Amino acid sequence: MHTVQTGNSMYALARQEISLPKIVSSPEELKQLSLEQLTLLAHEIRQEIIQNLNKTGGHLASNLGIVEITLGMHYVFDSPADKFLWDVGHQSYVHKMLTGRREQFDTLRQYKGLSGFINPLESEHDAFLAGHSSTSVSLAVGMALARDHLKQNHKVIAVIGDGGLTGGMALEAINHLGHLRRNVLIILNDNEMSISENVGGFSQYMRRIKETFFYRDIKEKIDLIEDLLDDVPLTPAVRKLIEGVKKETKERFDTPGIVFEKLGINYSGPIDGHNVEAVVNALSKVKDKTTPQILHVVTQKGKGYAPAEEDSIKFHGVSAFSLEPPLSEKVEPIQPPVPKAKTYSDIFSQALIDLAPIEPHMVAITPATAEGSGLVKFGKVYPERFFDVAICEQHAVTMAAGMAKAGLKPVVSIYSTFLQRAMDQVIHDVAILNLPVIFGIDRGGLVEDGETHQGVFDIAFLRTIPNFTVLAPKNAQELRNMLFTALKEAQGPVAIRFPRDKAIEADGCGAFEPIPSTKWEFLSNENLTDKYFNSNQKKASQDNIVLLAHGAMVDTALRALPMINKKGLEPLVINARSAKPLDHEMLMRIFNLPECKIVTLEEGFVSGGFGSAILEWVHRKEFCQLSEPNYLKIPRPHISCLGISDHFVEHGARDILLKDNGLSADSVADFVINLAQMQHMLT
């Protein structure tokens, strides 16, 4: 066997000694290679990942760590007949390259290119959609039950990381699988990492497994005895006695896989996940087993790229052109570093740090997204007030409810798309008791990662829950002030959502000030406001246009204004920072404008969202006034709701997705201008 190192000279030498086809991009081609060629291919694929992600961005460290596992899976099993179920799915780049998508790999995460996650619509080799954590084992159990019911004969393989294994859903599935005893293989990719460092007792247990090398010797001897007994003619009584001794021997040792064995799942490993031969041999041994198996594979995130090996959290996900040249030759000249713009995540995290001395009972909670949400800084400054609960969104919310009931002021920092996983807890444990839990909802709106990660549902589902206040800031300072005000004044749950984007006016943040978070704000100049609401100077009815913008859409509305003004139109722009409750007083003022045209703007689903709330308010107001003695029907203005329509949004840069969904500044301007022109034609 040839040893292939990461240096270019060794790589060139290896290529001379071992022939490798020009490109290996299908399981059939892969199976023709020798183990030595697989080792070389692993090196080649790592280089391609590094080179391509430097152009496209993406999840780097996790994919560098799973190369040999993926090669082994496709070498031993037969995809797509055998079903590969990837947990989360962001570690599937090698799988994509080996299943007909290698030549398209440079389109990864690009608009209309390859998805950064697993999707059956992209390839028959993608057995199921994957974007969230801890789902693969449950899917595997379901597919195995379907296979057996339909009398089919194929393997179901679930790949899950030690981070994903901390999620309650994965543990529920393992518990059920042990009861069912179905033919499922779980490959545990143990790299001690999720997005942030893994925490919890189970993570510590997995760490101890790797340190218990004594178990390997014992288990090998037990397995050898078991194999030898198969060929020895023994009476049933003697065989039963020996089996009992074997079982008790295993149970008396502190075996690393004893938890899985007790649950009814046979454990093997740990093995070196970067040794192709070891991976292939281990997979071959469990391939024909008919009982549930778990193969424990130890890997290193970032394997083969020194910066990622040293800091796998930093290189979990990388932006385009952020890596060092992966090979010795430099393609681009080195540019001086550009100061990184502050994101809303940065602003939120810094606000928590600044507020901690003011609010001694405030604590911060996150479900394994400390790095992405910026809470790492807070955790370093206030470690005793920072709680990363691992990939357990449900636990995070209910734990926060318990803290709030006991007198603390918990702030749950969570991605919009992950909050979906804890909706029962949000309703049952927080809202019913009207507990003052603050939710900092990061990634609220459109993101580049595709259907599974679009944060476009939170306005709609939170707005339906009694006792909730749903807010979105127009800029960095308003985010700080909303958080400050909520900590000081909130009597119930408050959600503050913000986008995955650079913060507006981030450099102008000042001292905290309380703000009327549920009152809306005129952003147009006073003269224009007077024109609309001063009865002596009221504008012509066909020009009464009001833009009600929620959160990030405030900036969009303001950027659309100059284009609209060029057409002789002067709409009012209102910062509708509260989607719940609505500002009833301001709505009454707007609705009393003659022949008013209202356009609502939100970076979320129209169905059930902020615009729907306005329509519902109008309906309720009209209905209630019917029973009043001096009934005076409020004018019904023309209301247009701009947001995400009834479809799942694909992956792509945020500015492209905004344009596609009619939410860019020029799209909004065009809509308003066309609306005004249509009204002029009708009058």
Short mmCIF file of N, CA and C in Angstrom, two decimals, residues 522-525 528 532 539 543 545-549 553-575 601 664-670 672-673:
data_model
loop_
_atom_site.label_atom_id
_atom_site.label_comp_id
_atom_site.label_asym_id
_atom_site.label_seq_id
_atom_site.Cartn_x
_atom_site.Cartn_y
_atom_site.Cartn_z
N PHE A 522 -43.14 56.82 11.30
CA PHE A 522 -43.07 57.47 9.99
C PHE A 522 -41.61 57.71 9.63
N LEU A 523 -41.22 57.31 8.42
CA LEU A 523 -39.85 57.55 7.97
C LEU A 523 -39.79 58.65 6.91
N SER A 524 -40.92 59.06 6.39
CA SER A 524 -40.95 60.15 5.42
C SER A 524 -40.78 61.48 6.15
N ASN A 525 -40.37 62.51 5.42
CA ASN A 525 -40.15 63.80 6.07
C ASN A 525 -41.46 64.41 6.55
N LEU A 528 -44.02 65.86 3.96
CA LEU A 528 -44.81 64.87 3.24
C LEU A 528 -45.89 64.28 4.15
N TYR A 532 -50.18 64.34 3.75
CA TYR A 532 -51.10 63.21 3.81
C TYR A 532 -52.18 63.41 4.88
N LYS A 539 -53.50 65.33 -0.19
CA LYS A 539 -53.13 65.10 -1.59
C LYS A 539 -54.29 64.57 -2.39
N ASP A 543 -52.95 59.65 -5.46
CA ASP A 543 -51.54 59.66 -5.08
C ASP A 543 -51.31 59.22 -3.64
N ILE A 545 -50.35 56.83 -1.42
CA ILE A 545 -49.70 55.52 -1.40
C ILE A 545 -48.89 55.40 -0.12
N VAL A 546 -49.09 54.30 0.59
CA VAL A 546 -48.38 54.06 1.85
C VAL A 546 -47.66 52.72 1.77
N LEU A 547 -46.36 52.74 2.05
CA LEU A 547 -45.57 51.51 2.10
C LEU A 547 -45.40 51.10 3.56
N LEU A 548 -46.02 50.01 3.94
CA LEU A 548 -45.86 49.47 5.30
C LEU A 548 -44.77 48.40 5.24
N ALA A 549 -43.58 48.74 5.71
CA ALA A 549 -42.43 47.84 5.58
C ALA A 549 -42.07 47.25 6.94
N MET A 553 -37.27 44.93 5.18
CA MET A 553 -37.91 45.55 4.03
C MET A 553 -37.99 47.07 4.14
N VAL A 554 -37.70 47.61 5.32
CA VAL A 554 -37.64 49.07 5.46
C VAL A 554 -36.54 49.63 4.58
N ASP A 555 -35.38 49.02 4.63
CA ASP A 555 -34.27 49.47 3.79
C ASP A 555 -34.62 49.34 2.31
N THR A 556 -35.30 48.26 1.95
CA THR A 556 -35.73 48.07 0.56
C THR A 556 -36.67 49.19 0.13
N ALA A 557 -37.63 49.51 0.98
CA ALA A 557 -38.59 50.58 0.65
C ALA A 557 -37.89 51.92 0.49
N LEU A 558 -36.93 52.20 1.35
CA LEU A 558 -36.22 53.48 1.26
C LEU A 558 -35.36 53.55 0.01
N ARG A 559 -34.78 52.42 -0.40
CA ARG A 559 -33.98 52.42 -1.62
C ARG A 559 -34.86 52.47 -2.88
N ALA A 560 -36.11 52.03 -2.74
CA ALA A 560 -37.03 52.11 -3.88
C ALA A 560 -37.58 53.52 -4.08
N LEU A 561 -37.57 54.34 -3.03
CA LEU A 561 -38.19 55.67 -3.09
C LEU A 561 -37.68 56.54 -4.23
N PRO A 562 -36.35 56.70 -4.41
CA PRO A 562 -35.90 57.58 -5.49
C PRO A 562 -36.44 57.18 -6.86
N MET A 563 -36.54 55.88 -7.11
CA MET A 563 -37.07 55.41 -8.39
C MET A 563 -38.56 55.74 -8.52
N ILE A 564 -39.27 55.65 -7.41
CA ILE A 564 -40.71 55.97 -7.42
C ILE A 564 -40.91 57.47 -7.57
N ASN A 565 -40.07 58.26 -6.86
CA ASN A 565 -40.19 59.72 -6.91
C ASN A 565 -39.99 60.26 -8.32
N LYS A 566 -39.15 59.57 -9.11
CA LYS A 566 -38.90 60.03 -10.48
C LYS A 566 -40.17 60.03 -11.33
N LYS A 567 -41.15 59.25 -10.92
CA LYS A 567 -42.42 59.18 -11.65
C LYS A 567 -43.45 60.15 -11.07
N GLY A 568 -42.98 61.06 -10.22
CA GLY A 568 -43.89 62.05 -9.65
C GLY A 568 -44.73 61.54 -8.49
N LEU A 569 -44.38 60.42 -7.95
CA LEU A 569 -45.12 59.84 -6.83
C LEU A 569 -44.33 60.02 -5.54
N GLU A 570 -45.05 60.25 -4.45
CA GLU A 570 -44.40 60.47 -3.15
C GLU A 570 -45.08 59.61 -2.09
N PRO A 571 -44.81 58.34 -2.08
CA PRO A 571 -45.46 57.48 -1.07
C PRO A 571 -44.90 57.72 0.33
N LEU A 572 -45.73 57.48 1.30
CA LEU A 572 -45.28 57.46 2.69
C LEU A 572 -44.60 56.13 2.97
N VAL A 573 -43.51 56.16 3.72
CA VAL A 573 -42.85 54.93 4.16
C VAL A 573 -42.98 54.83 5.66
N ILE A 574 -43.48 53.70 6.12
CA ILE A 574 -43.69 53.49 7.56
C ILE A 574 -42.91 52.27 8.01
N ASN A 575 -42.17 52.43 9.09
CA ASN A 575 -41.45 51.33 9.71
C ASN A 575 -42.43 50.57 10.60
N LEU A 601 -44.85 45.14 2.87
CA LEU A 601 -43.59 44.51 2.45
C LEU A 601 -43.06 43.66 3.59
N SER A 664 -36.87 43.00 -4.26
CA SER A 664 -35.72 43.90 -4.41
C SER A 664 -36.24 45.32 -4.52
N ALA A 665 -35.35 46.30 -4.36
CA ALA A 665 -35.77 47.70 -4.41
C ALA A 665 -36.38 48.06 -5.76
N ASP A 666 -35.76 47.62 -6.85
CA ASP A 666 -36.31 47.97 -8.16
C ASP A 666 -37.62 47.24 -8.44
N SER A 667 -37.77 46.01 -7.91
CA SER A 667 -39.03 45.29 -8.09
C SER A 667 -40.16 46.00 -7.35
N VAL A 668 -39.87 46.45 -6.14
CA VAL A 668 -40.88 47.17 -5.36
C VAL A 668 -41.25 48.48 -6.05
N ALA A 669 -40.24 49.18 -6.54
CA ALA A 669 -40.50 50.44 -7.24
C ALA A 669 -41.38 50.21 -8.46
N ASP A 670 -41.07 49.19 -9.25
CA ASP A 670 -41.87 48.88 -10.43
C ASP A 670 -43.32 48.57 -10.05
N VAL A 672 -45.04 49.56 -7.37
CA VAL A 672 -45.75 50.76 -6.91
C VAL A 672 -46.10 51.66 -8.09
N ILE A 673 -45.17 51.84 -9.00
CA ILE A 673 -45.41 52.69 -10.18
C ILE A 673 -46.54 52.11 -11.03
#
